[in-house]
Coordinates of C-alpha atoms in Angstrom, one line a residue:
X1 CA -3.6 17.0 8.8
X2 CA -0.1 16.6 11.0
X3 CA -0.4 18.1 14.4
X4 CA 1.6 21.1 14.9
X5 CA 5.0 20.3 16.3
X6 CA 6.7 21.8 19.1
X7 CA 10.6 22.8 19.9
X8 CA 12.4 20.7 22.7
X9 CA 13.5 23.1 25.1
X10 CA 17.1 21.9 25.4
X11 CA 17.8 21.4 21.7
X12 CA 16.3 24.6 19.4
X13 CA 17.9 22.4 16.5
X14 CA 15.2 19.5 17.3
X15 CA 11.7 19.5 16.3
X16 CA 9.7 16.5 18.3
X17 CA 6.2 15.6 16.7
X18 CA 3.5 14.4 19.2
X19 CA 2.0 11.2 18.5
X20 CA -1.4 11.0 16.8
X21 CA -4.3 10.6 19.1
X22 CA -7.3 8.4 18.7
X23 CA -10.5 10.2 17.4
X24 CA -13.6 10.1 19.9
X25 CA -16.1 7.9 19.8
X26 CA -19.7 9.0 18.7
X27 CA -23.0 7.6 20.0
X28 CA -23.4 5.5 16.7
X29 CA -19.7 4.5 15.7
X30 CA -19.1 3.1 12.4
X31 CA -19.1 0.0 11.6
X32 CA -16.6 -1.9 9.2
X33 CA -16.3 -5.0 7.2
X34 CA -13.1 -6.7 6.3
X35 CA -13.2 -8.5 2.9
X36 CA -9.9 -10.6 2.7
X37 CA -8.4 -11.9 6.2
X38 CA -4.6 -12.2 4.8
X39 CA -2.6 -10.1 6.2
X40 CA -3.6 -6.8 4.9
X41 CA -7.2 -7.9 6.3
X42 CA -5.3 -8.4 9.5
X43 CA -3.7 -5.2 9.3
X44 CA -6.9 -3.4 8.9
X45 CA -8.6 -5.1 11.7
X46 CA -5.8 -4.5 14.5
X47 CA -6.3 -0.5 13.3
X48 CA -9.6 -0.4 13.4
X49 CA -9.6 -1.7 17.0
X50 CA -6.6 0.0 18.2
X51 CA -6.4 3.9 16.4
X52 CA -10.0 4.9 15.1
X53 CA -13.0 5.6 16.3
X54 CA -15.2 2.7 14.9
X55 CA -15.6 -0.9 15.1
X56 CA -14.7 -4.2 13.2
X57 CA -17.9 -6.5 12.9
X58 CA -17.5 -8.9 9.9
X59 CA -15.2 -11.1 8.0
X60 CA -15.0 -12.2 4.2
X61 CA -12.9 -14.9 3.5
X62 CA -12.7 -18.0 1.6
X63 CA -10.3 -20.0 3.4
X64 CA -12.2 -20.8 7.1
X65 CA -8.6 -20.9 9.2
X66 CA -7.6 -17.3 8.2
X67 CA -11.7 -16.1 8.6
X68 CA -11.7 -17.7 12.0
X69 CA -8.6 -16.4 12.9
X70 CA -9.4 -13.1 12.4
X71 CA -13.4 -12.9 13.4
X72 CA -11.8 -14.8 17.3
X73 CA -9.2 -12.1 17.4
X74 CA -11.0 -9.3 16.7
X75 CA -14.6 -9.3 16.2
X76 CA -16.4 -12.1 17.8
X77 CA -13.5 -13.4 20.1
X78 CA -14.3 -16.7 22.1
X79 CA -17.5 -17.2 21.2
X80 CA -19.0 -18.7 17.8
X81 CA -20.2 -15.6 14.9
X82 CA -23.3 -14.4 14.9
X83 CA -25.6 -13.9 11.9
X84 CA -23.9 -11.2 10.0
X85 CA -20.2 -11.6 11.2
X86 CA -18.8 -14.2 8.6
X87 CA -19.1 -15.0 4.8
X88 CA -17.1 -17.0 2.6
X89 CA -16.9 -14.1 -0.6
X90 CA -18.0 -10.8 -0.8
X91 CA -20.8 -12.0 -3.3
X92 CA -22.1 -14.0 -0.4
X93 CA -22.0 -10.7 1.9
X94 CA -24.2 -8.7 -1.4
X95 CA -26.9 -10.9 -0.9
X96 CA -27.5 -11.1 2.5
X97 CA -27.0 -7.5 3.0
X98 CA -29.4 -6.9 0.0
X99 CA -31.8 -9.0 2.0
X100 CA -31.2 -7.6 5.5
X101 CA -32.3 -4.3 3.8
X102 CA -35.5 -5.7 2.7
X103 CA -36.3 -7.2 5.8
X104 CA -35.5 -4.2 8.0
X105 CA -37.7 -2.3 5.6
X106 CA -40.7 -4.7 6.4
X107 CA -40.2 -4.0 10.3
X108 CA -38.3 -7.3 10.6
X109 CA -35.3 -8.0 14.0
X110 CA -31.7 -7.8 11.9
X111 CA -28.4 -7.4 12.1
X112 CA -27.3 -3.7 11.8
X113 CA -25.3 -3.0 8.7
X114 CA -22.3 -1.8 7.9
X115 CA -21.1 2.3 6.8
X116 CA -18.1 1.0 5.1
X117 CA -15.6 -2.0 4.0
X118 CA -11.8 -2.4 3.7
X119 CA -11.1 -4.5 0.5
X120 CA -8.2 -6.6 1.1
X121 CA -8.4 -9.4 -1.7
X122 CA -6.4 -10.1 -4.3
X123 CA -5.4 -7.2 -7.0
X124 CA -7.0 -8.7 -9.8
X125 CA -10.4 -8.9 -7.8
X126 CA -10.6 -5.4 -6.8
X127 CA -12.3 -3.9 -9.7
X128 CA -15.1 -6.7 -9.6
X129 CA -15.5 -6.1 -5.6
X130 CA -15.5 -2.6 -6.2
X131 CA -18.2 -2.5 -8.4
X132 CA -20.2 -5.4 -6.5
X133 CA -20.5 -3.6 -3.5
X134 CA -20.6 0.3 -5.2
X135 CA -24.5 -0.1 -5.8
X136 CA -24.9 -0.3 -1.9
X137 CA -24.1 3.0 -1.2
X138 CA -21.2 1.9 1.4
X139 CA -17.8 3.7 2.4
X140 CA -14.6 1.9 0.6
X141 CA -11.3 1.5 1.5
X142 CA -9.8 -0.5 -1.6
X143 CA -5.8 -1.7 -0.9
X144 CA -3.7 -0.9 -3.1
X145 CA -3.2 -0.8 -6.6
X146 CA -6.5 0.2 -7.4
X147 CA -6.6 -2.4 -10.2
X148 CA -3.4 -4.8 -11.8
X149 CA -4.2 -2.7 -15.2
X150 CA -5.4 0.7 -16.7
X151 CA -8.3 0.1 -18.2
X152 CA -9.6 -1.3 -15.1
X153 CA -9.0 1.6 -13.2
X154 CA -10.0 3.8 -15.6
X155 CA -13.4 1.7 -15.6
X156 CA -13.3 1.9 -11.7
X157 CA -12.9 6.0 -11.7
X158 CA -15.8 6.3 -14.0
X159 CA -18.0 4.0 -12.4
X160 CA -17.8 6.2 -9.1
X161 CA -17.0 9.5 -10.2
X162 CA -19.6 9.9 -13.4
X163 CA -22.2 8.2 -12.2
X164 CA -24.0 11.0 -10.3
X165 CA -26.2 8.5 -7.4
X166 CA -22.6 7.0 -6.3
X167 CA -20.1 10.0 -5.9
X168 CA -21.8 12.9 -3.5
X169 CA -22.7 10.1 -0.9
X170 CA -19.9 7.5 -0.6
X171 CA -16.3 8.0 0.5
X172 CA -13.7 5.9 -1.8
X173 CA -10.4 5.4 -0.5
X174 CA -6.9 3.5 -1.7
X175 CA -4.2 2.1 0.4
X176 CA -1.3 4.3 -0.2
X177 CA -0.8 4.1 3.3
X178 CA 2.7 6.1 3.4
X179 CA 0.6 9.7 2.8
X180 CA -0.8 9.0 6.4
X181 CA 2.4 8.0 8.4
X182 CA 3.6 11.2 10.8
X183 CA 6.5 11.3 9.1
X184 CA 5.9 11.6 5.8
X185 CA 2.8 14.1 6.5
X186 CA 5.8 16.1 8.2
X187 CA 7.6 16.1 5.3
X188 CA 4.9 17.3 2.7
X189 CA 3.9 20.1 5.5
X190 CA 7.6 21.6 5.4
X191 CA 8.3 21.4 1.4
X192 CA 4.5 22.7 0.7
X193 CA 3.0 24.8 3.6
X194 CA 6.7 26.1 5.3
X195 CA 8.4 25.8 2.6
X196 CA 11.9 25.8 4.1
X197 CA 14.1 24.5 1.3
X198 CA 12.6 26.8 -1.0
X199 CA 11.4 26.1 -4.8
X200 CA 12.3 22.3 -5.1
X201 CA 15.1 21.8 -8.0
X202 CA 15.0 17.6 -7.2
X203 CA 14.3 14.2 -5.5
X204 CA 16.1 10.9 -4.8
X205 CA 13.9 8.3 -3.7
X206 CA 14.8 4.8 -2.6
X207 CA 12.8 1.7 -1.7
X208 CA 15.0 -1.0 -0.3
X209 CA 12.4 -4.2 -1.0
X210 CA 14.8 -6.3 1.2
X211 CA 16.6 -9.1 -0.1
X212 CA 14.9 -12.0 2.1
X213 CA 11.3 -9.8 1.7
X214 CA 11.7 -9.7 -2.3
X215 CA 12.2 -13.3 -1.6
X216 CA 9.0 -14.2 -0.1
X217 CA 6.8 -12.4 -1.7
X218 CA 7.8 -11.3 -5.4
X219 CA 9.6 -14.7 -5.9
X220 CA 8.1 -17.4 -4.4
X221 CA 4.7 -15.1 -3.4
X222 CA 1.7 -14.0 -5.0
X223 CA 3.5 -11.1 -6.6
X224 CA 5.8 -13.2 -8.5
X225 CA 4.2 -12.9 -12.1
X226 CA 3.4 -9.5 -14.0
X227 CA 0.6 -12.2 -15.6
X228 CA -1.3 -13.3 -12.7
X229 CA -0.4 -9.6 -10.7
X230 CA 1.3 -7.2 -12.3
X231 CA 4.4 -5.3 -12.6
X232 CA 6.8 -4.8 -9.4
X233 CA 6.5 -1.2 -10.1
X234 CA 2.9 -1.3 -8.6
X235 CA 2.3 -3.9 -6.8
X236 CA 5.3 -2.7 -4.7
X237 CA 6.2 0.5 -5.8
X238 CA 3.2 2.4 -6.3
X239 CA 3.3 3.6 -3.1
X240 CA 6.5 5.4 -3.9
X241 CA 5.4 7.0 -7.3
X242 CA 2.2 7.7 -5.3
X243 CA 4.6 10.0 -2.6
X244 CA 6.4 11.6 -5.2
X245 CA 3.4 12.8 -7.0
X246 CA 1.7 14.1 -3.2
X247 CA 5.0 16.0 -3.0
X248 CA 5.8 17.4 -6.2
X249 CA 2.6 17.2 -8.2
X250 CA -0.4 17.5 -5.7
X251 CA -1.0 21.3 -4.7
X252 CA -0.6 22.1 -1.0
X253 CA -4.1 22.3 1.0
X254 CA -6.4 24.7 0.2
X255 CA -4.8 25.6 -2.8
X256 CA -7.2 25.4 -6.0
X257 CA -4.2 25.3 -8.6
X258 CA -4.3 22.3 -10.7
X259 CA -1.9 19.0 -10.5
X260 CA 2.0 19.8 -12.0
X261 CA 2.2 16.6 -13.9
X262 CA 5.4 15.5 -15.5
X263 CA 6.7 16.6 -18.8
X264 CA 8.3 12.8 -19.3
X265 CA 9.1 10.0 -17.7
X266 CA 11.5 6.7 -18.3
X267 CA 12.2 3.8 -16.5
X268 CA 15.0 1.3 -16.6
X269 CA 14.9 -2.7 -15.0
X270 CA 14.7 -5.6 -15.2
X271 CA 14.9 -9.2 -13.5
X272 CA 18.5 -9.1 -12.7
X273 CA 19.3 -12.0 -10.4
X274 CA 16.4 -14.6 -9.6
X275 CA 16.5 -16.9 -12.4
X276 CA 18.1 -20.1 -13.1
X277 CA 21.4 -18.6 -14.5
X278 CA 22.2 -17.2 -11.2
X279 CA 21.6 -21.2 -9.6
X280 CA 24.5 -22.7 -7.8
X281 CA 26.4 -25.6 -9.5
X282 CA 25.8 -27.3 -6.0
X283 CA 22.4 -27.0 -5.5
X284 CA 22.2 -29.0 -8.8
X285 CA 18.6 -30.2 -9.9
X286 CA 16.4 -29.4 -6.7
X287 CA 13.5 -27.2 -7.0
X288 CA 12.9 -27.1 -2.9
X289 CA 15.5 -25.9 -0.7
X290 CA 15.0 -28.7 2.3
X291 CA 16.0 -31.3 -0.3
X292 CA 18.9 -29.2 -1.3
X293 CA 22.4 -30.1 -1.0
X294 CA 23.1 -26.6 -0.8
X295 CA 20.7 -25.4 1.0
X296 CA 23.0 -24.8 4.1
X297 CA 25.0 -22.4 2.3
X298 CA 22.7 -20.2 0.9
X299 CA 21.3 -17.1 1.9
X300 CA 17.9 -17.9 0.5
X301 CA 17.4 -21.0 2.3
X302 CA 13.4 -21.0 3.0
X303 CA 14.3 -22.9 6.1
X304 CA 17.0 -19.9 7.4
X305 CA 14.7 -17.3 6.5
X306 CA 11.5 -18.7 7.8
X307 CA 12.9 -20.4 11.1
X308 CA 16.3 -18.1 11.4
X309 CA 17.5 -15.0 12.6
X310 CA 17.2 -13.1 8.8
X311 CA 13.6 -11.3 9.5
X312 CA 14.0 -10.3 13.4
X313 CA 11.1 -9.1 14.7
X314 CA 8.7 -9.3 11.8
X315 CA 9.2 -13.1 11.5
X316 CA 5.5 -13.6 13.0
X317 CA 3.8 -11.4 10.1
X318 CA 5.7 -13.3 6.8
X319 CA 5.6 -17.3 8.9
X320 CA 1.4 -16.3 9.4
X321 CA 1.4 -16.0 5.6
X322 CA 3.3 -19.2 4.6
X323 CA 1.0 -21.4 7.4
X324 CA -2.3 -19.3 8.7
X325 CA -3.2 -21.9 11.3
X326 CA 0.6 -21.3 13.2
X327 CA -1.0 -20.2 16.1
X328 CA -2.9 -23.2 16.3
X329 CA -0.5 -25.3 15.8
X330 CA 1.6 -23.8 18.9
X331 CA -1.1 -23.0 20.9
X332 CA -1.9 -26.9 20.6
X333 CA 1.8 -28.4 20.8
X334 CA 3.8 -25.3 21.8
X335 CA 6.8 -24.1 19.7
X336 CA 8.2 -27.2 18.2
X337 CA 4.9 -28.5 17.0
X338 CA 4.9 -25.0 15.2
X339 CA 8.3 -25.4 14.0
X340 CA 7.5 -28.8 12.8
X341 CA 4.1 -27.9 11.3
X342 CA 6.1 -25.0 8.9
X343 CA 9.2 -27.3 8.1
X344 CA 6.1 -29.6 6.7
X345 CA 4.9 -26.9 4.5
X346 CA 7.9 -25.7 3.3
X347 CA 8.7 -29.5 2.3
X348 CA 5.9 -29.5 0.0
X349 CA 7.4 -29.5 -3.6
X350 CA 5.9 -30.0 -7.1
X351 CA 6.4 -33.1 -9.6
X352 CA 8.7 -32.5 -12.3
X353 CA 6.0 -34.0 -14.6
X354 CA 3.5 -31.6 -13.0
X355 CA 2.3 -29.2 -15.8
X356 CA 3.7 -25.4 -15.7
X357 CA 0.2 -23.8 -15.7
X358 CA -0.6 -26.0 -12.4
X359 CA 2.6 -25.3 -10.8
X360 CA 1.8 -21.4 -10.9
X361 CA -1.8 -21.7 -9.2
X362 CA 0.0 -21.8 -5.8
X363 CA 3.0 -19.7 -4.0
X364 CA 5.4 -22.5 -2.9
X365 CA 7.5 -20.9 0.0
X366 CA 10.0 -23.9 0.1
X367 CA 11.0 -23.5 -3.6
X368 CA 14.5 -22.7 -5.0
X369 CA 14.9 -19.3 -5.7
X370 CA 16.5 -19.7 -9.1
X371 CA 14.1 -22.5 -9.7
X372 CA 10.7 -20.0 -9.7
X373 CA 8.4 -19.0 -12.5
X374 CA 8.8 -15.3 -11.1
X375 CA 9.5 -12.7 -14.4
X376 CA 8.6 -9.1 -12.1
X377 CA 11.5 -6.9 -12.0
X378 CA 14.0 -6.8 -9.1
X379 CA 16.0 -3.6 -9.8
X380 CA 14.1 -0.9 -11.2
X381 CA 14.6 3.2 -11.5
X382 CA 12.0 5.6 -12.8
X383 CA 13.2 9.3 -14.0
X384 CA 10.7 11.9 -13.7
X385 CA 10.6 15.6 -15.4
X386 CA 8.7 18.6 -15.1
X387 CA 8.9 21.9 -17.4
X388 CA 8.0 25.3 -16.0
X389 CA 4.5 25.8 -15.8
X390 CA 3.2 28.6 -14.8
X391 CA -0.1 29.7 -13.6
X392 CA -1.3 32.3 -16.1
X393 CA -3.4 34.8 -13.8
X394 CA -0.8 34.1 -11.1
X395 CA 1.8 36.0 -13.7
X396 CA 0.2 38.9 -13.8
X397 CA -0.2 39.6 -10.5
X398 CA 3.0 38.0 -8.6
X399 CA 6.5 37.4 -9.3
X400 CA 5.8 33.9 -6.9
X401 CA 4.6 32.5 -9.7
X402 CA 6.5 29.5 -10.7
X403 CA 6.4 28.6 -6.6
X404 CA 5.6 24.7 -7.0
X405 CA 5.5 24.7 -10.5
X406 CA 9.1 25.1 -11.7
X407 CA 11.0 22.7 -13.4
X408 CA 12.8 19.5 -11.4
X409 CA 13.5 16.2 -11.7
X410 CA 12.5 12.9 -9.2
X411 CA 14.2 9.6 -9.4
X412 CA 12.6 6.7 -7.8
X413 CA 15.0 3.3 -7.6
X414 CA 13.2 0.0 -6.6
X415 CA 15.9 -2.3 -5.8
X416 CA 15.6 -6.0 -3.0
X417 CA 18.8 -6.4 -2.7
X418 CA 19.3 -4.4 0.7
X419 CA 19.2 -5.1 3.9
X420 CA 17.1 -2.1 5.1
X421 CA 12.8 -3.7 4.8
X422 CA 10.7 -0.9 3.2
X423 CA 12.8 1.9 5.1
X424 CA 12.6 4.2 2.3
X425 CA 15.0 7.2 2.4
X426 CA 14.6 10.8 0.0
X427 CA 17.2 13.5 -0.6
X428 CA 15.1 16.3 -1.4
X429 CA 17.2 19.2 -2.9
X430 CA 16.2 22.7 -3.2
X431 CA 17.0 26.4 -3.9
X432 CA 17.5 27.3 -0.3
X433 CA 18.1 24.2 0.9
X434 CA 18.6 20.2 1.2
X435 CA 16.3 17.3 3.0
X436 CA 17.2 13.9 4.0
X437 CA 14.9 12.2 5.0
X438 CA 15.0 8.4 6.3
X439 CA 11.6 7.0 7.5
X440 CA 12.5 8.2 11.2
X441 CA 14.1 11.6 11.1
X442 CA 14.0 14.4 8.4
X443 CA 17.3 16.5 8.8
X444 CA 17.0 19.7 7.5
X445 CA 19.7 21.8 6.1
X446 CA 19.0 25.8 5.3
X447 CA 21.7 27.5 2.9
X448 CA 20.6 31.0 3.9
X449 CA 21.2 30.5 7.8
X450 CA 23.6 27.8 7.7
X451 CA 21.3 26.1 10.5
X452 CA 20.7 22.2 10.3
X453 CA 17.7 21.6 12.4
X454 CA 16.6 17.4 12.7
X455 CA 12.3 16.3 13.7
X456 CA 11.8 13.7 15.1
X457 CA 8.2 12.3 14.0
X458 CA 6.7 10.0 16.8
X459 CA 8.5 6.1 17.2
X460 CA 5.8 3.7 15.7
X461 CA 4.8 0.8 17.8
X462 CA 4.7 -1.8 15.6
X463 CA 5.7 -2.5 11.8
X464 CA 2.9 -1.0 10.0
X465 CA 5.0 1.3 7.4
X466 CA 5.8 3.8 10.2
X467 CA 2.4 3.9 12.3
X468 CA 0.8 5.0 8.2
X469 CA -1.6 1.5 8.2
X470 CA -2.8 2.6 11.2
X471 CA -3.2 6.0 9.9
X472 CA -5.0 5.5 7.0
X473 CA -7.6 3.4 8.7
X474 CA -8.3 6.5 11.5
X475 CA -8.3 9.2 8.6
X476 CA -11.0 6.5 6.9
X477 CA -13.2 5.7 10.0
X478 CA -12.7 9.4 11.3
X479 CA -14.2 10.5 7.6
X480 CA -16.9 8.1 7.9
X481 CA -18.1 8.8 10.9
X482 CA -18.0 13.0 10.4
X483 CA -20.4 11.6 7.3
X484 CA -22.6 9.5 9.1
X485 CA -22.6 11.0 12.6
X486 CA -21.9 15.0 11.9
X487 CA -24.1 15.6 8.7
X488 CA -20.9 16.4 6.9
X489 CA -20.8 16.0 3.0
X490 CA -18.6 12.9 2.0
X491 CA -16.9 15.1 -0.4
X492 CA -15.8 17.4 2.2
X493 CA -15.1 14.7 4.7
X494 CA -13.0 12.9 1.8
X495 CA -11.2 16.3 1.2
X496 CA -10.6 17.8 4.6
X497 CA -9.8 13.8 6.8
X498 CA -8.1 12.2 3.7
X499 CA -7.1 14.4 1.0
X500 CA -7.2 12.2 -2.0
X501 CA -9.4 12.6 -4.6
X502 CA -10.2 10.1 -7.2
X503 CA -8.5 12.0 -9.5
X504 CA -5.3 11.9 -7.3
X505 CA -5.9 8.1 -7.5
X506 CA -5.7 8.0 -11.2
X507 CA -3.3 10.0 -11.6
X508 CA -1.1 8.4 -9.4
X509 CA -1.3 5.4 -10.8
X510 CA -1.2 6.3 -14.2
X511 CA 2.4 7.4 -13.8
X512 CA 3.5 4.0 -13.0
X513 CA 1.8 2.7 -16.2
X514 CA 3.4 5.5 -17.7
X515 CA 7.2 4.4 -16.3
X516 CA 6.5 0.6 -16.9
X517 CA 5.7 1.2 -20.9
X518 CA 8.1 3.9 -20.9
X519 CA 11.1 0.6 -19.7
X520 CA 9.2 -1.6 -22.4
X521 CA 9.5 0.1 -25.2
X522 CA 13.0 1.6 -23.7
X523 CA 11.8 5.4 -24.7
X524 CA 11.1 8.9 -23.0
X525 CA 7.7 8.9 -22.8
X526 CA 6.1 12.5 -23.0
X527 CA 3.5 12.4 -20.2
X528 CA 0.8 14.8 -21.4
X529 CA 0.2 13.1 -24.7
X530 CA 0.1 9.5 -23.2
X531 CA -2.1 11.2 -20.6
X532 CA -4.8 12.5 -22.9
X533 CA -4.9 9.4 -25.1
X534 CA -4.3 6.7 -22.7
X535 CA -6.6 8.1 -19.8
X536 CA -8.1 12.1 -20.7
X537 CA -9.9 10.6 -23.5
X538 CA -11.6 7.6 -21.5
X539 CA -12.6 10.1 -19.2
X540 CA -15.0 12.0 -20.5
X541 CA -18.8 11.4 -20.5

């Protein structure tokens, strides 16, 4: 899927990698839904509009600021929706669009329909989305994780994989964006295709969270509780375990050898620092940091982080979060009446006779740190092993054998306190050679030759975890559209424009249900066993 790179002609040690061009448009291009206008939704929409080769024509979202904000800005613009554009839930979208059908099929005027929908609502909706919308035969893009808990994507997987009049027609998607950024498609293309560091041996794999980001959203945000989310690992992390199993487990393309799963896998973590031991002796009894005597002094000051210098230029993207209607508000009083408008909501502060369960229904981004109901994990590492393995036939006839299939080890660490936002970094070692790689450049260094030879994947232009949001969407649009437009099979187009099966999905996440009972019951889980009984078994018809 990455372009082929060419050698700067100055510098034989530097690889430059051209950016990724925008699909053509076909005569009929498709034409998406976004369910969920937070800022995923918003993500979603600016790609669609910006990097693929299809269109944005509907909304679904509860809360009327965030769906108008999104339908002006990139579907209906200055004028007012038209019938089709905007719905308050995605059941609300089912039965219209059951409806439209029926009246198109009785020769009536309507709307045309959408090919396909980017789910973007909360985790714990996905599986009921999912399934609402499967019976309509349309393309989905579901974000990521697939589902807060294993059963429900195991009952996701078997809704669209066994049942037969769902699977050869529909393209299903998840939003591990990272596979899809230049760089990291780079990176899988030298380890698997080119194979320049030889037979991998082991991995080191970091995700700074970001002290200020861990903050926002898995302290005072909706990721705070493993109840009403889920664990860290996977609602930020299983994008990592997802890039460690596309390097190490997933064969390279066009291979038709099985996954190399993991032989075992244990995890260590917990919540370290973000609780109310860690609470300074100053800040005494306030549970909101602008009515904090200490608030000037701390790091975690909602009002430093929101209104200082701490997130530099993605300030706009975490402030749209905490107050949707900001651009209102400045548009209407210019920047002070914005400022003042997100001081007021960061004011806003519970009772303490206000009862526990109602506290938790809302994300208050004003609150003390050490004061939250947050219990997800902000340190966390996950230890992965593989055993030789193998490919029988392949031993008979080649002494290559073991090629991707030896043994090795990957560690993933999770940690927030860093200063580095979601600039993951890998040291990748192997028999003939060593990889660093740091979200912008992947150095190379070749034992044989002695040679160190740096690529430089294209600068993204925006945030967007390295240009990979926008990615994903083009794969996904450029799919539907070779389904749609190009009489291509969905299977195919799913293989050849996103290359991730369902059964990559599971898999994938699987392993971080895996490492999070693994750091539970504080044990070495063996992977193979937990995989047939926990999933394998579930499976089958």
């Amino acid at each position: 899927m990455a372009p082929h790179a060419d050698v700067d002609d100055v510098d034989f040690n530097v690889v430059r990698l051209p950016a990724p061009e925008r699909p053509s448009f076909s005569e009929s291009p498709p034409r998406l839904l976004i369910i969920g206008a937070g800022n995923r939704g918003i993500t979603y929409a600016a790609a669609i509009g910006e990097s693929t080769n299809g269109v944005c024509v509907g909304v679904v979202e509860p809360i009327a600021v965030k769906r108008r904000l999104l339908g002006q800005k990139y579907i209906w613009g200055k004028s007012e929706p038209s019938e089709g554009q905007e719905f308050e839930d995605w059941k609300q979208f089912l039965l219209w669009e059951v409806e439209r059908r029926k009246r198109a099929a009785l020769g009536e005027n309507v709307p045309e329909g959408v090919d396909g929908v980017f789910i973007c609502v909360q985790d714990h909706m996905h599986m009921a989305v999912v399934l609402g919308l499967a019976p309509l035969g349309l393309h989905i893009m579901c974000e990521k994780p697939l589902a807060p808990s294993l059963d429900d994507c195991v009952t996701i997987y078997r809704a669209l994989s066994l049942d037969s009049s769902l699977a050869p027609s529909t393209i299903f998607s998840i939003g591990h964006v990272l596979r899809y950024s230049p760089h990291n498609m780079l990176l899988r293309k030298l380890l698997l295709e080119d194979k320049v560091i030889g037979e991998v041996m082991a991995v080191n794999h970091t995700e700074p969270v970001g002290w200020w980001h861990f903050t926002h959203s898995y302290v005072r945000g909706n990721w705070r509780k493993e109840s009403t989310s889920a664990p860290s690992l996977l609602t930020k992390s299983c994008h990592d375990m997802d890039i460690i199993y596309w390097l190490l487990c997933s064969p390279p393309p066009g291979s038709s050898k099985p996954a190399h799963l993991p032989t075992s896998i244990s995890s260590s973590g917990s919540l370290q620092y973000f609780n109310r031991a860690h609470k300074p002796t100053e800040a005494g009894n306030a549970t909101n940091c602008l009515s904090c005597n200490y608030e000037s002094s701390c790091q975690f000051s909602a009002k430093r982080i929101y209104i200082g210098p701490q997130m530099g230029g993605q300030k706009e993207h975490f402030v749209r979060i905490v107050l949707p209607e900001i651009e209102d508000c400045v548009a209407a009083g210019g920047l002070e009446a914005g400022k003042k408008a997100l001081l007021a909501k960061l004011e806003e502060d519970y009772e303490p006779a206000m009862p526990a369960s109602e506290v938790s229904k809302r994300s208050w981004f004003g609150r003390c740190v050490y004061e939250a109901d947050n219990d997800v994990c902000d340190n966390q590492t996950v230890t992965l092993s593989w055993d030789n393995d193998p490919i029988a036939a392949d031993c008979e006839t080649s002494p290559q054998a073991l090629t991707g299939r030896g043994s090795k080890t990957a560690t993933l660490h999770m940690v927030a306190f860093a200063k580095k936002v979601c600039q993951r970094f890998t040291s990748i070692y192997g028999a003939d050679g060593e990889i660093y790689a740091d979200s912008n450049t992947i150095t190379v260094q070749d034992f044989k030759t002695g040679e160190k030879k740096t690529h430089y994947p294209p600068v993204p232009l925006g945030e967007g975890h390295g240009d990979a949001d926008a990615g994903l969407a083009r794969q996904f649009v450029l799919a539907i559209d070779r389904v749609k437009n190009h009489g291509e099979n969905a299977t195919d187009a799913q293989t050849q424009y996103l290359g991730c099966s369902l059964d990559d999905m599971i898999r994938s996440h699987a392993l971080v249900f895996a490492a999070e009972e693994a750091r539970k019951e504080k044990i070495v889980l063996d992977f193979p066993s937990w995989w047939e009984r926990k999933v394998a078994s579930k499976l089958k018809v």
